[in-house]
Coordinates of C-alpha atoms in Angstrom, one line a residue:
Chain A
M1 CA -28.4 7.7 -33.5
T2 CA -29.8 10.1 -31.0
T3 CA -31.0 13.3 -32.5
L4 CA -31.2 16.1 -30.0
E5 CA -34.0 18.3 -31.2
P6 CA -34.4 20.3 -28.0
I7 CA -30.8 21.4 -28.1
A8 CA -30.9 22.2 -31.8
N9 CA -33.9 24.5 -31.1
A10 CA -32.2 26.3 -28.3
P11 CA -29.2 28.1 -29.7
E12 CA -28.4 30.0 -26.6
T13 CA -28.1 27.0 -24.4
T14 CA -26.1 25.3 -27.1
G15 CA -23.6 28.2 -27.2
V16 CA -22.9 28.2 -23.6
S17 CA -22.7 24.5 -23.0
I18 CA -20.6 23.4 -25.9
H19 CA -17.8 25.7 -24.8
S20 CA -17.7 24.8 -21.2
G21 CA -19.5 21.5 -20.8
F22 CA -16.8 18.9 -21.7
P23 CA -13.9 19.6 -19.3
N24 CA -10.7 17.7 -19.0
P25 CA -11.6 14.5 -17.2
A26 CA -8.9 15.3 -14.6
A27 CA -11.0 18.2 -13.4
E28 CA -14.0 16.0 -13.0
N29 CA -14.7 16.7 -9.3
H30 CA -15.9 20.2 -10.1
S31 CA -19.3 19.0 -11.3
R32 CA -20.7 22.5 -11.5
K33 CA -17.8 23.9 -13.6
S34 CA -20.1 24.4 -16.5
G35 CA -22.2 26.8 -14.4
L36 CA -25.3 24.8 -15.1
A37 CA -27.2 22.4 -12.8
L38 CA -28.0 20.3 -15.8
D39 CA -24.7 18.8 -17.0
L40 CA -24.6 18.0 -20.7
N41 CA -21.9 15.4 -20.1
Q42 CA -24.3 13.4 -18.0
L43 CA -26.8 13.4 -20.9
L44 CA -24.4 12.8 -23.8
V45 CA -21.5 10.9 -22.4
Q46 CA -22.3 7.4 -21.1
H47 CA -18.7 6.1 -21.1
P48 CA -16.1 8.9 -20.7
S49 CA -13.1 6.7 -21.2
S50 CA -14.3 5.5 -24.6
T51 CA -16.0 8.8 -25.8
Y52 CA -14.3 10.9 -28.5
M53 CA -15.5 13.9 -30.4
F54 CA -15.2 14.5 -34.2
R55 CA -15.9 17.4 -36.4
I56 CA -18.1 16.4 -39.3
R57 CA -17.1 17.4 -42.8
G58 CA -19.4 17.3 -45.9
H59 CA -22.7 18.8 -47.1
H60 CA -24.5 16.0 -48.8
W61 CA -26.3 14.5 -45.8
A62 CA -28.3 17.6 -45.1
D63 CA -31.5 15.7 -46.0
Q64 CA -30.7 13.4 -43.1
G65 CA -30.2 16.3 -40.7
I66 CA -26.4 16.0 -40.6
F67 CA -24.5 19.1 -41.6
D68 CA -21.0 20.2 -42.2
N69 CA -19.3 21.4 -39.0
D70 CA -21.5 19.4 -36.7
I71 CA -19.9 17.6 -33.8
A72 CA -20.2 13.8 -33.6
I73 CA -19.9 12.1 -30.3
I74 CA -18.4 8.7 -30.7
D75 CA -18.7 6.0 -28.1
R76 CA -16.3 3.1 -28.8
A77 CA -17.8 1.0 -26.1
L78 CA -21.1 0.6 -28.0
S79 CA -21.7 -2.1 -30.6
A80 CA -23.3 -1.0 -33.8
S81 CA -26.8 -2.0 -35.0
P82 CA -27.3 -2.0 -38.8
H83 CA -28.9 1.5 -38.8
D84 CA -26.3 3.1 -36.5
L85 CA -23.9 5.6 -37.9
V86 CA -20.3 4.6 -37.5
I87 CA -16.9 6.0 -38.1
T88 CA -14.4 4.0 -40.1
W89 CA -10.9 4.7 -41.3
Q90 CA -10.7 4.6 -45.1
E91 CA -7.1 4.7 -46.5
E92 CA -6.3 8.3 -45.5
A93 CA -9.3 9.7 -43.6
F94 CA -12.1 9.0 -41.2
E95 CA -15.5 8.5 -42.8
I96 CA -19.1 8.3 -41.6
H97 CA -21.3 5.5 -42.8
R98 CA -24.4 3.6 -41.8
R99 CA -23.3 0.3 -40.4
K100 CA -25.4 -1.6 -42.9
D101 CA -23.7 0.1 -45.9
L102 CA -20.3 -1.2 -44.9
I103 CA -19.1 -4.3 -46.7
G104 CA -18.3 -7.4 -44.7
Q105 CA -15.3 -7.2 -42.4
Q106 CA -14.6 -3.4 -42.6
S107 CA -13.8 -2.6 -39.0
T108 CA -15.4 0.4 -37.4
W109 CA -13.5 2.9 -35.3
G110 CA -16.5 3.8 -33.2
V111 CA -20.3 4.3 -33.0
I112 CA -21.9 7.7 -33.2
S113 CA -24.0 8.1 -30.1
A114 CA -25.1 11.7 -30.7
I115 CA -24.6 14.7 -33.0
I116 CA -24.4 18.3 -31.9
H117 CA -25.6 20.8 -34.5
P118 CA -24.6 24.4 -33.6
R119 CA -27.2 26.9 -34.7
T120 CA -25.1 30.1 -34.1
K121 CA -21.6 30.9 -35.0
S122 CA -20.6 31.3 -31.4
A123 CA -21.7 27.7 -30.7
S124 CA -19.4 26.1 -33.3
Chain B
M1 CA -8.2 -12.6 3.8
N2 CA -7.8 -13.8 0.3
Q3 CA -4.5 -14.7 -1.2
P4 CA -2.8 -11.5 -2.7
M5 CA -3.1 -11.2 -6.4
F6 CA -1.9 -8.4 -8.6
A7 CA -2.2 -7.3 -12.3
L8 CA 0.2 -4.9 -13.9
I9 CA -1.4 -3.2 -16.9
D10 CA 1.3 -1.6 -19.1
C11 CA 0.7 0.3 -22.3
N12 CA 2.9 -0.7 -25.2
N13 CA 5.0 2.2 -26.6
F14 CA 2.5 4.5 -25.0
F15 CA 3.1 7.8 -26.8
V16 CA 3.3 6.1 -30.2
S17 CA 0.1 4.1 -29.4
C18 CA -1.7 7.4 -28.5
E19 CA -0.7 8.9 -31.9
R20 CA -2.0 5.8 -33.7
I21 CA -5.5 6.1 -32.2
F22 CA -6.1 8.9 -34.7
R23 CA -3.8 7.6 -37.3
P24 CA -4.7 4.0 -37.8
D25 CA -2.8 4.0 -41.1
L26 CA 0.4 4.1 -39.0
N27 CA -0.2 0.6 -37.5
G28 CA 2.7 -1.5 -38.8
H29 CA 4.8 1.5 -39.8
P30 CA 7.9 2.7 -37.9
V31 CA 6.9 5.7 -35.7
V32 CA 9.0 7.7 -33.3
V33 CA 7.9 10.4 -30.8
L34 CA 10.5 13.1 -30.2
S35 CA 10.9 15.2 -27.1
S36 CA 9.5 18.7 -27.9
N37 CA 12.6 20.6 -27.0
D38 CA 15.7 18.7 -28.1
G39 CA 14.2 16.3 -30.7
C40 CA 15.3 13.0 -29.1
A41 CA 13.3 9.8 -29.4
V42 CA 11.2 9.3 -26.3
A43 CA 9.0 6.6 -27.7
R44 CA 9.4 4.1 -30.5
S45 CA 7.1 1.7 -32.2
N46 CA 8.2 -1.9 -32.4
E47 CA 9.0 -1.3 -36.1
A48 CA 11.3 1.6 -35.2
K49 CA 13.0 -0.5 -32.5
A50 CA 13.6 -3.2 -35.1
L51 CA 15.4 -0.6 -37.2
G52 CA 17.9 -0.2 -34.4
I53 CA 16.7 3.3 -33.3
P54 CA 17.7 3.5 -29.6
M55 CA 15.8 5.3 -26.8
G56 CA 16.9 8.9 -26.7
A57 CA 18.2 8.9 -30.3
P58 CA 18.6 12.5 -31.5
A59 CA 16.5 13.0 -34.6
F60 CA 19.3 14.9 -36.5
K61 CA 21.7 12.0 -36.1
Y62 CA 19.2 9.5 -37.5
R63 CA 17.8 11.7 -40.3
E64 CA 19.2 9.5 -43.1
L65 CA 17.8 6.3 -41.5
F66 CA 14.4 8.0 -40.9
K67 CA 14.3 9.0 -44.5
R68 CA 15.4 5.7 -45.9
H69 CA 12.8 3.7 -43.9
Q70 CA 10.1 6.4 -44.0
V71 CA 10.0 6.6 -40.2
V72 CA 7.1 8.9 -39.2
Q73 CA 8.1 11.5 -36.6
F74 CA 6.0 13.3 -34.0
S75 CA 6.8 15.9 -31.5
A76 CA 5.5 15.0 -28.1
N77 CA 1.8 15.9 -27.7
F78 CA 1.5 15.7 -23.9
E79 CA -2.1 17.0 -23.9
L80 CA -3.1 14.0 -25.8
Y81 CA -1.0 11.5 -23.8
G82 CA -2.3 12.9 -20.5
D83 CA -5.9 12.6 -21.7
I84 CA -5.5 9.0 -22.9
S85 CA -3.8 8.1 -19.6
D86 CA -6.7 9.5 -17.7
R87 CA -9.1 7.4 -19.8
L88 CA -7.2 4.3 -19.0
V89 CA -7.2 5.0 -15.3
R90 CA -10.9 5.7 -15.4
L91 CA -11.6 2.5 -17.1
L92 CA -9.5 0.5 -14.7
T93 CA -10.9 2.2 -11.7
G94 CA -14.3 1.0 -12.9
I95 CA -13.1 -2.5 -12.6
T96 CA -11.7 -2.1 -9.1
P97 CA -11.0 1.0 -7.0
R98 CA -8.0 -0.8 -5.6
I99 CA -5.5 0.6 -8.1
E100 CA -2.0 2.0 -7.9
L101 CA -1.0 4.5 -10.6
Y102 CA 2.6 3.5 -11.0
S103 CA 3.4 5.7 -14.0
V104 CA 1.7 7.5 -16.9
D105 CA 1.3 4.2 -18.7
E106 CA 1.4 1.5 -16.0
S107 CA -1.0 0.7 -13.2
F108 CA -1.2 -2.1 -10.6
L109 CA -4.6 -3.6 -9.8
D110 CA -5.3 -5.6 -6.6
L111 CA -7.3 -8.6 -7.9
S112 CA -7.6 -10.4 -4.6
E113 CA -11.2 -9.3 -3.8
L114 CA -12.6 -9.7 -7.4
G115 CA -13.4 -13.4 -7.2
I116 CA -11.8 -14.1 -10.6
T117 CA -11.6 -17.9 -11.4
D118 CA -9.8 -17.8 -14.7
Y119 CA -7.1 -15.1 -14.6
R120 CA -5.9 -15.7 -18.1
A121 CA -9.4 -15.2 -19.5
W122 CA -9.9 -12.1 -17.3
G123 CA -6.6 -10.7 -18.7
D124 CA -7.6 -11.4 -22.3
A125 CA -10.9 -9.7 -21.8
I126 CA -9.5 -6.5 -20.2
R127 CA -6.8 -6.2 -22.9
Q128 CA -9.4 -6.5 -25.6
R129 CA -11.7 -4.0 -23.8
I130 CA -8.9 -1.4 -23.5
W131 CA -8.0 -1.9 -27.2
R132 CA -11.6 -1.5 -28.3
E133 CA -12.8 1.3 -26.1
V134 CA -9.7 3.5 -25.5
G135 CA -7.8 2.4 -28.6
V136 CA -4.3 1.5 -27.2
P137 CA -2.6 -1.9 -26.9
V138 CA -1.6 -3.0 -23.4
S139 CA 0.4 -5.9 -21.9
I140 CA -0.9 -7.5 -18.8
G141 CA 1.0 -9.5 -16.2
I142 CA -0.9 -11.3 -13.4
A143 CA 0.8 -12.8 -10.3
P144 CA 0.6 -13.1 -6.5
T145 CA 3.3 -10.4 -6.1
K146 CA 3.9 -7.0 -7.7
T147 CA 7.5 -7.9 -8.7
L148 CA 6.2 -11.1 -10.5
A149 CA 3.3 -9.2 -12.1
K150 CA 5.7 -6.6 -13.5
L151 CA 8.0 -9.3 -14.8
A152 CA 5.0 -11.1 -16.3
S153 CA 3.9 -8.0 -18.2
E154 CA 7.4 -7.5 -19.6
R155 CA 7.4 -11.1 -20.8
A156 CA 3.9 -10.6 -22.3
K157 CA 5.2 -7.6 -24.2
K158 CA 8.3 -9.3 -25.5
D159 CA 7.0 -12.8 -26.3
R160 CA 4.5 -12.4 -29.1
G161 CA 3.3 -16.0 -28.6
L162 CA 1.7 -14.8 -25.3
Q163 CA -0.7 -12.5 -27.0
G164 CA -0.2 -9.7 -24.5
V165 CA -1.1 -11.5 -21.3
L166 CA 1.0 -13.7 -19.0
N167 CA -0.6 -15.2 -15.9
L168 CA 1.8 -16.6 -13.3
S169 CA -0.8 -17.3 -10.6
K170 CA -1.7 -20.8 -9.4
L171 CA 0.9 -22.4 -11.6
P172 CA 3.6 -25.0 -10.6
D173 CA 7.2 -23.8 -10.6
W174 CA 8.1 -25.7 -13.7
L175 CA 5.8 -23.5 -15.7
I176 CA 6.8 -20.2 -14.0
D177 CA 10.6 -20.7 -14.0
P178 CA 11.2 -20.6 -17.7
Q179 CA 9.7 -17.1 -17.7
L180 CA 12.1 -16.1 -14.9
E181 CA 15.0 -17.6 -16.7
A182 CA 14.2 -15.5 -19.8
T183 CA 14.3 -12.3 -17.7
P184 CA 17.8 -10.8 -17.4
I185 CA 18.7 -9.5 -14.0
Q186 CA 18.7 -5.8 -15.0
D187 CA 15.0 -6.1 -16.2
I188 CA 13.8 -7.0 -12.7
W189 CA 11.8 -4.4 -10.9
G190 CA 14.0 -3.1 -8.1
V191 CA 17.3 -4.1 -9.6
G192 CA 18.9 -0.9 -10.8
W193 CA 22.1 -0.1 -12.6
R194 CA 23.9 -0.2 -9.2
L195 CA 22.9 -3.7 -8.2
T196 CA 23.3 -5.3 -11.7
P197 CA 27.1 -5.5 -11.7
Q198 CA 27.1 -6.7 -8.1
L199 CA 24.7 -9.5 -8.8
R200 CA 26.5 -10.5 -12.0
A201 CA 29.8 -10.7 -10.2
I202 CA 28.4 -13.5 -8.0
G203 CA 26.9 -15.4 -10.9
I204 CA 23.3 -14.1 -10.8
H205 CA 22.3 -13.3 -14.3
T206 CA 18.5 -14.0 -14.5
A207 CA 15.4 -13.6 -12.4
L208 CA 15.5 -17.4 -11.8
D209 CA 19.1 -17.2 -10.4
L210 CA 17.8 -14.4 -8.0
K211 CA 14.8 -16.5 -7.0
H212 CA 17.1 -19.3 -5.9
M213 CA 19.4 -17.0 -3.9
S214 CA 19.3 -17.6 -0.2
R215 CA 17.4 -14.9 1.7
S216 CA 20.1 -14.4 4.2
H217 CA 22.6 -13.9 1.4
A218 CA 20.3 -11.4 -0.3
S219 CA 19.9 -9.5 3.0
Q220 CA 23.6 -9.4 3.5
L221 CA 24.3 -8.1 0.0
M222 CA 21.3 -5.8 -0.6
G223 CA 19.6 -5.3 2.8
V224 CA 15.8 -5.5 3.3
H225 CA 15.2 -4.5 -0.2
G226 CA 17.1 -7.6 -1.6
R227 CA 15.4 -9.9 0.8
Q228 CA 12.0 -8.6 -0.4
M229 CA 12.9 -9.1 -4.0
V230 CA 13.9 -12.7 -3.4
C231 CA 10.6 -13.3 -1.5
E232 CA 8.5 -11.6 -4.2
L233 CA 10.1 -13.7 -6.9
N234 CA 9.2 -16.8 -4.8
G235 CA 5.6 -15.7 -4.8
I236 CA 5.5 -14.3 -1.3
S237 CA 4.0 -10.8 -1.4
C238 CA 6.0 -8.2 0.5
L239 CA 5.1 -5.0 -1.4
P240 CA 1.5 -3.9 -0.9
L241 CA -0.5 -1.8 -3.3
E242 CA 0.4 1.8 -2.6
R243 CA -2.9 3.6 -2.7
E244 CA -2.4 6.6 -0.6
H245 CA -3.2 9.6 -2.7
K246 CA 0.2 11.2 -2.9
V247 CA -0.3 14.8 -1.9
R248 CA 1.6 17.0 -4.3
Q249 CA 4.9 18.1 -2.7
S250 CA 5.8 20.6 -5.4
V251 CA 4.9 21.9 -8.8
M252 CA 7.6 22.4 -11.5
H253 CA 7.5 23.7 -15.0
G254 CA 10.6 24.2 -17.1
R255 CA 11.4 24.9 -20.6
M256 CA 14.4 25.3 -22.9
F257 CA 14.5 28.5 -24.9
G258 CA 14.1 28.0 -28.6
E259 CA 17.7 29.2 -28.9
D260 CA 20.1 30.4 -26.2
T261 CA 19.5 33.9 -25.2
S262 CA 20.9 36.7 -23.0
D263 CA 17.8 38.9 -23.7
F264 CA 16.2 39.8 -20.4
S265 CA 12.7 40.2 -22.0
V266 CA 12.8 36.7 -23.4
V267 CA 13.8 35.2 -20.1
E268 CA 11.3 37.4 -18.2
S269 CA 8.5 36.3 -20.6
A270 CA 9.4 32.6 -20.2
I271 CA 9.5 32.9 -16.4
A272 CA 6.1 34.6 -16.3
S273 CA 4.6 31.9 -18.5
L274 CA 6.0 29.1 -16.4
T275 CA 4.9 30.8 -13.2
A276 CA 1.4 31.2 -14.6
R277 CA 1.2 27.5 -15.5
S278 CA 2.6 26.5 -12.1
T279 CA 0.2 28.6 -10.1
Q280 CA -2.7 27.5 -12.2
A281 CA -1.8 23.9 -11.4
L282 CA -1.7 24.9 -7.7
R283 CA -5.2 26.5 -7.8
R284 CA -6.6 23.5 -9.7
D285 CA -5.5 21.3 -6.8
G286 CA -6.6 23.8 -4.1
L287 CA -3.0 24.4 -2.9
L288 CA -0.8 27.3 -1.9
A289 CA 3.0 27.6 -2.0
R290 CA 5.2 28.8 0.8
R291 CA 8.4 28.9 -1.3
A292 CA 9.5 29.2 -4.9
C293 CA 12.8 28.6 -6.7
V294 CA 13.7 29.9 -10.1
S295 CA 16.6 28.4 -11.9
L296 CA 18.3 29.7 -15.0
S297 CA 21.0 27.7 -16.7
S298 CA 23.3 27.8 -19.7
N299 CA 23.6 24.8 -22.0
R300 CA 25.2 21.9 -20.1
H301 CA 26.7 20.6 -23.3
K302 CA 28.7 23.7 -23.9
P303 CA 31.8 24.8 -21.9
G304 CA 31.3 27.0 -18.9
Y305 CA 28.0 25.4 -17.9
Q306 CA 26.4 27.6 -15.2
R307 CA 23.2 27.5 -13.2
R308 CA 21.7 30.0 -10.9
D309 CA 19.0 29.3 -8.4
L310 CA 16.9 32.1 -6.8
W311 CA 14.9 31.2 -3.7
F312 CA 11.8 33.0 -2.5
T313 CA 9.8 32.6 0.7
F314 CA 6.3 34.0 1.0
N315 CA 5.1 35.4 4.3
T316 CA 1.6 34.1 3.4
P317 CA 1.3 30.9 1.4
T318 CA 0.0 31.9 -2.0
A319 CA -1.1 30.8 -5.4
D320 CA -1.4 34.3 -6.8
T321 CA 0.2 34.5 -10.2
G322 CA 0.7 38.2 -10.2
L323 CA 2.2 38.3 -6.7
I324 CA 4.6 35.5 -7.4
T325 CA 5.6 36.7 -10.9
A326 CA 6.2 40.3 -9.6
Q327 CA 8.5 39.1 -6.8
I328 CA 10.4 36.8 -9.1
I329 CA 10.9 39.3 -11.9
A330 CA 12.0 42.1 -9.5
E331 CA 14.6 39.9 -8.0
L332 CA 15.7 38.5 -11.4
D333 CA 16.1 42.1 -12.8
K334 CA 18.5 42.9 -10.0
S335 CA 20.8 40.0 -10.6
F336 CA 20.4 39.3 -14.3
N337 CA 23.7 38.7 -16.1
R338 CA 23.4 40.1 -19.6
S339 CA 26.6 38.5 -20.8
Q340 CA 25.4 35.0 -20.1
Q341 CA 23.7 32.9 -22.7
Y342 CA 20.7 31.2 -21.1
H343 CA 19.4 27.9 -22.3
R344 CA 16.8 26.8 -19.8
A345 CA 14.5 28.2 -17.2
N346 CA 12.7 26.3 -14.4
V347 CA 10.0 27.5 -11.9
L348 CA 9.5 25.3 -8.9
L349 CA 6.8 26.0 -6.3
L350 CA 7.2 24.0 -3.1
D351 CA 6.2 23.7 0.6
L352 CA 2.6 23.4 -0.5
V353 CA -0.3 23.6 1.9
P354 CA -4.0 23.1 1.2
Q355 CA -5.9 26.3 0.6
D356 CA -8.5 25.3 3.2
S357 CA -5.9 25.2 5.9
L358 CA -4.9 28.8 5.3
Q359 CA -7.5 30.5 7.6
A360 CA -6.6 28.1 10.4
D361 CA -2.9 28.9 10.2
L362 CA -2.5 30.9 13.4
L363 CA 1.2 31.0 13.3
G364 CA 1.6 32.5 9.8
Y365 CA 0.6 36.1 9.2
V366 CA -2.5 36.1 7.0
D367 CA -4.1 39.1 5.5
I368 CA -7.5 37.6 4.9
E369 CA -9.0 40.6 3.3
Q370 CA -6.2 40.9 0.7
D371 CA -6.3 37.2 0.2
N372 CA -10.0 37.0 -0.5
R373 CA -9.7 39.8 -3.1
S374 CA -6.8 38.1 -4.9
Q375 CA -8.6 34.8 -4.8
R376 CA -11.7 36.3 -6.5
R377 CA -9.5 37.8 -9.2
L378 CA -7.7 34.5 -9.7
A379 CA -10.9 32.5 -9.9
A380 CA -11.9 34.9 -12.8
V381 CA -8.6 34.3 -14.6
D382 CA -8.9 30.6 -14.3
H383 CA -12.5 30.7 -15.4
I384 CA -11.5 32.6 -18.6
A385 CA -8.5 30.2 -19.2
H386 CA -10.8 27.2 -18.8
R387 CA -13.6 28.6 -21.0
Y388 CA -11.5 30.0 -23.8
G389 CA -8.5 27.8 -23.6
K390 CA -5.1 28.2 -22.0
G391 CA -3.1 31.2 -23.2
R392 CA -6.1 33.4 -23.9
I393 CA -5.5 35.4 -20.7
G394 CA -2.3 36.0 -19.0
Y395 CA -0.2 38.6 -17.2
A396 CA 1.4 41.1 -19.5
A397 CA 5.0 39.8 -19.1
E398 CA 4.0 36.4 -20.5
K399 CA 3.6 38.0 -23.9
L400 CA 6.8 40.1 -24.1
S401 CA 8.4 37.5 -26.2
Q402 CA 7.4 34.3 -27.7
A403 CA 10.9 33.5 -28.9
W404 CA 11.4 31.1 -26.0
Q405 CA 8.6 28.7 -27.1
P406 CA 10.0 25.4 -28.4
K407 CA 9.5 24.5 -32.0
R408 CA 6.8 21.9 -32.1
Q409 CA 6.0 21.8 -35.8
L410 CA 5.7 18.0 -35.8
R411 CA 3.1 17.9 -33.0
S412 CA -0.2 16.2 -33.9
P413 CA -3.4 18.1 -33.2
R414 CA -4.7 18.1 -29.6
Y415 CA -7.5 15.8 -30.7
T416 CA -9.1 15.2 -27.4
T417 CA -8.4 18.4 -25.4
S418 CA -9.1 21.3 -27.8
W419 CA -12.3 22.1 -29.6
D420 CA -10.2 23.7 -32.4
D421 CA -8.3 20.5 -32.9
L422 CA -11.0 17.8 -33.1
P423 CA -10.3 15.0 -35.6
Q424 CA -12.4 15.3 -38.7
A425 CA -14.7 12.7 -40.3
Q426 CA -16.0 13.0 -43.9
L427 CA -19.6 12.0 -44.6
G428 CA -19.5 8.9 -46.7
P429 CA -21.6 8.4 -49.9
T430 CA -25.3 8.4 -49.2
N431 CA -27.0 5.1 -50.0
L432 CA -30.7 5.3 -49.3

C-alpha cells in the first residue's frame, strides 16, 4: 500500500483535486482540465484501464490509518504481495483484507494501490 | 509488407458483463439489461438466452418467466457501459495503435506488424488480460481477413470448447472449413437480411458454401461486395482496417416522455435538456453546428401516428446552448399543437464545423465579439458541469418539468463515473 502523507496533510489541495482530478477517460486530451500543473492522475493511476475507485466502509482499521469514507484506488493489473491490501467479493459485498490473511484459493478482485483520506468535509 | 492479419475482439453480452464487474455474485445467474425507456431486453446473459428470452423481449410480457427463474433485471446504465468500453479501447490501443473501433463492444486489431509467432497463445493471453484487468469476458477471432476474423470470434463465442479464442491463420483448409460449415449464411459479416433469402434460393446455406461460390457468380449476384466476401472467406484480404478518425457528422439526443403528454412545459423542458446535452457534446469535441432539427412524435404503436420536424439554420455556426434553445423554443411555441399527445422528442445538430475554422470562415457572417463573449460564458457552464456533475447547472427551461425523464429505477449505480456512486468495500476483520 502506498500511504500518501503529503496529501493527507494538505486538506486544501485534497479538496480541489479530488473533485476535478479524475475525469472521464474520454476527455483525456485536456490534460490541464484539473487546473493544476501537477496531475494527481499521473501520480495515483498507473494503469487507467484497470483502475477502479471504491468507498471504504468501517471504523475498526483506524489504528492502521484507514478510515470510514476513505477512497481506495484499486489497480487490477497489479499482482498482490502478502502484505498488500486487496479487495475480494464475499458472498454479498466487497471486503478489504491483507492478502496474507486470505485463505488459499480465495480470488481477489483487485489490489489497493493507494488510499485517499479526505481531511475536510468538502473533500469527501 | 507482411501478410495481413487481423483480430476481432468482441465482448460477450457486453452490457450484462459490465454489470457483473461490480456484482460478481451474478456470474452464472440469468441477467437481462432493459432499455431505459421501454423496458425491452437489450442484452442477455447466456443463462437468460438459455431460458428462451429473445433479444428485444418486453419485460412486462416476460414478468412470469423472470420471476420463476429469478432473472435479475437492470435498466441500461450507459455511463457505466461507455466507461468500460473506453477502458477496453485504451488497453487494446496499448497493444497496437492500429485499431478500428467497430462498435461499442467490438474492435479490429491489425496484427501484421506485431511479429506474433503463436497467434493462439497471443489470443489466450489478451483474453485473460482483459478479464483480469478490466473484468469483462471477450471472444477473439484471428484470421488473415476481417470477415474471417469476425466469423472466428462468433465461433469462439458459441463453441465452448474453443475457450473464447479461435485462430484461423496459417491453417490448412481442412481445419478451417469445419468452422465455416458451422456458420449459417445469415451470420456472415456483410450478409444482411436482404441477401440471405437470395443466397438460400441458390443453395448457399453456410459460409463454406459461399467460400466455394465462383467469384464471377458472386459479382453477378451481389456486385463488388459479394466478390469481396467470397475473396475474404478464401483468405484474401480485401477490407483494410478503417482507421480514419470519423469526424462527427451530427449529434443527436432523443428521449421518450415518461408518459404521453400534450403539456407544452413538459415538452419545452425536455427539448431544453436535450439541446443542452447536445451542445455540451459539441463543445467537448470543439465543434459548431450550422443546422438543427427538432422532432416531436406521437406513439408509433398507437393509431394516428404523427411526427413533426422543425428545421433551423444558424447564420453563424454555433454551440451556444442558450441561443439554440431560445430559437427552438420560440419556434415550437408558435406551432405547438395542444391537442396532440406527444411521445418522443429528438434534437439533432448537424452540418458540424470545427470551432477553430470559425474565424477563417470568410463567407459566413461572423460576429467575433459576440462569439467570444458567448464562448467564455459557455466555458464557465461546462466547467461547472464538469466539476459538480451534469445537471447541476442548466438553463431555466430545463427544469420546468422533470415529468419527461424516463423511469430508471432498476439502473445500477454509476460506479465508475460519479463520485457519489462509488462501489463500497467493507473493512474485513483485523488480524494482526
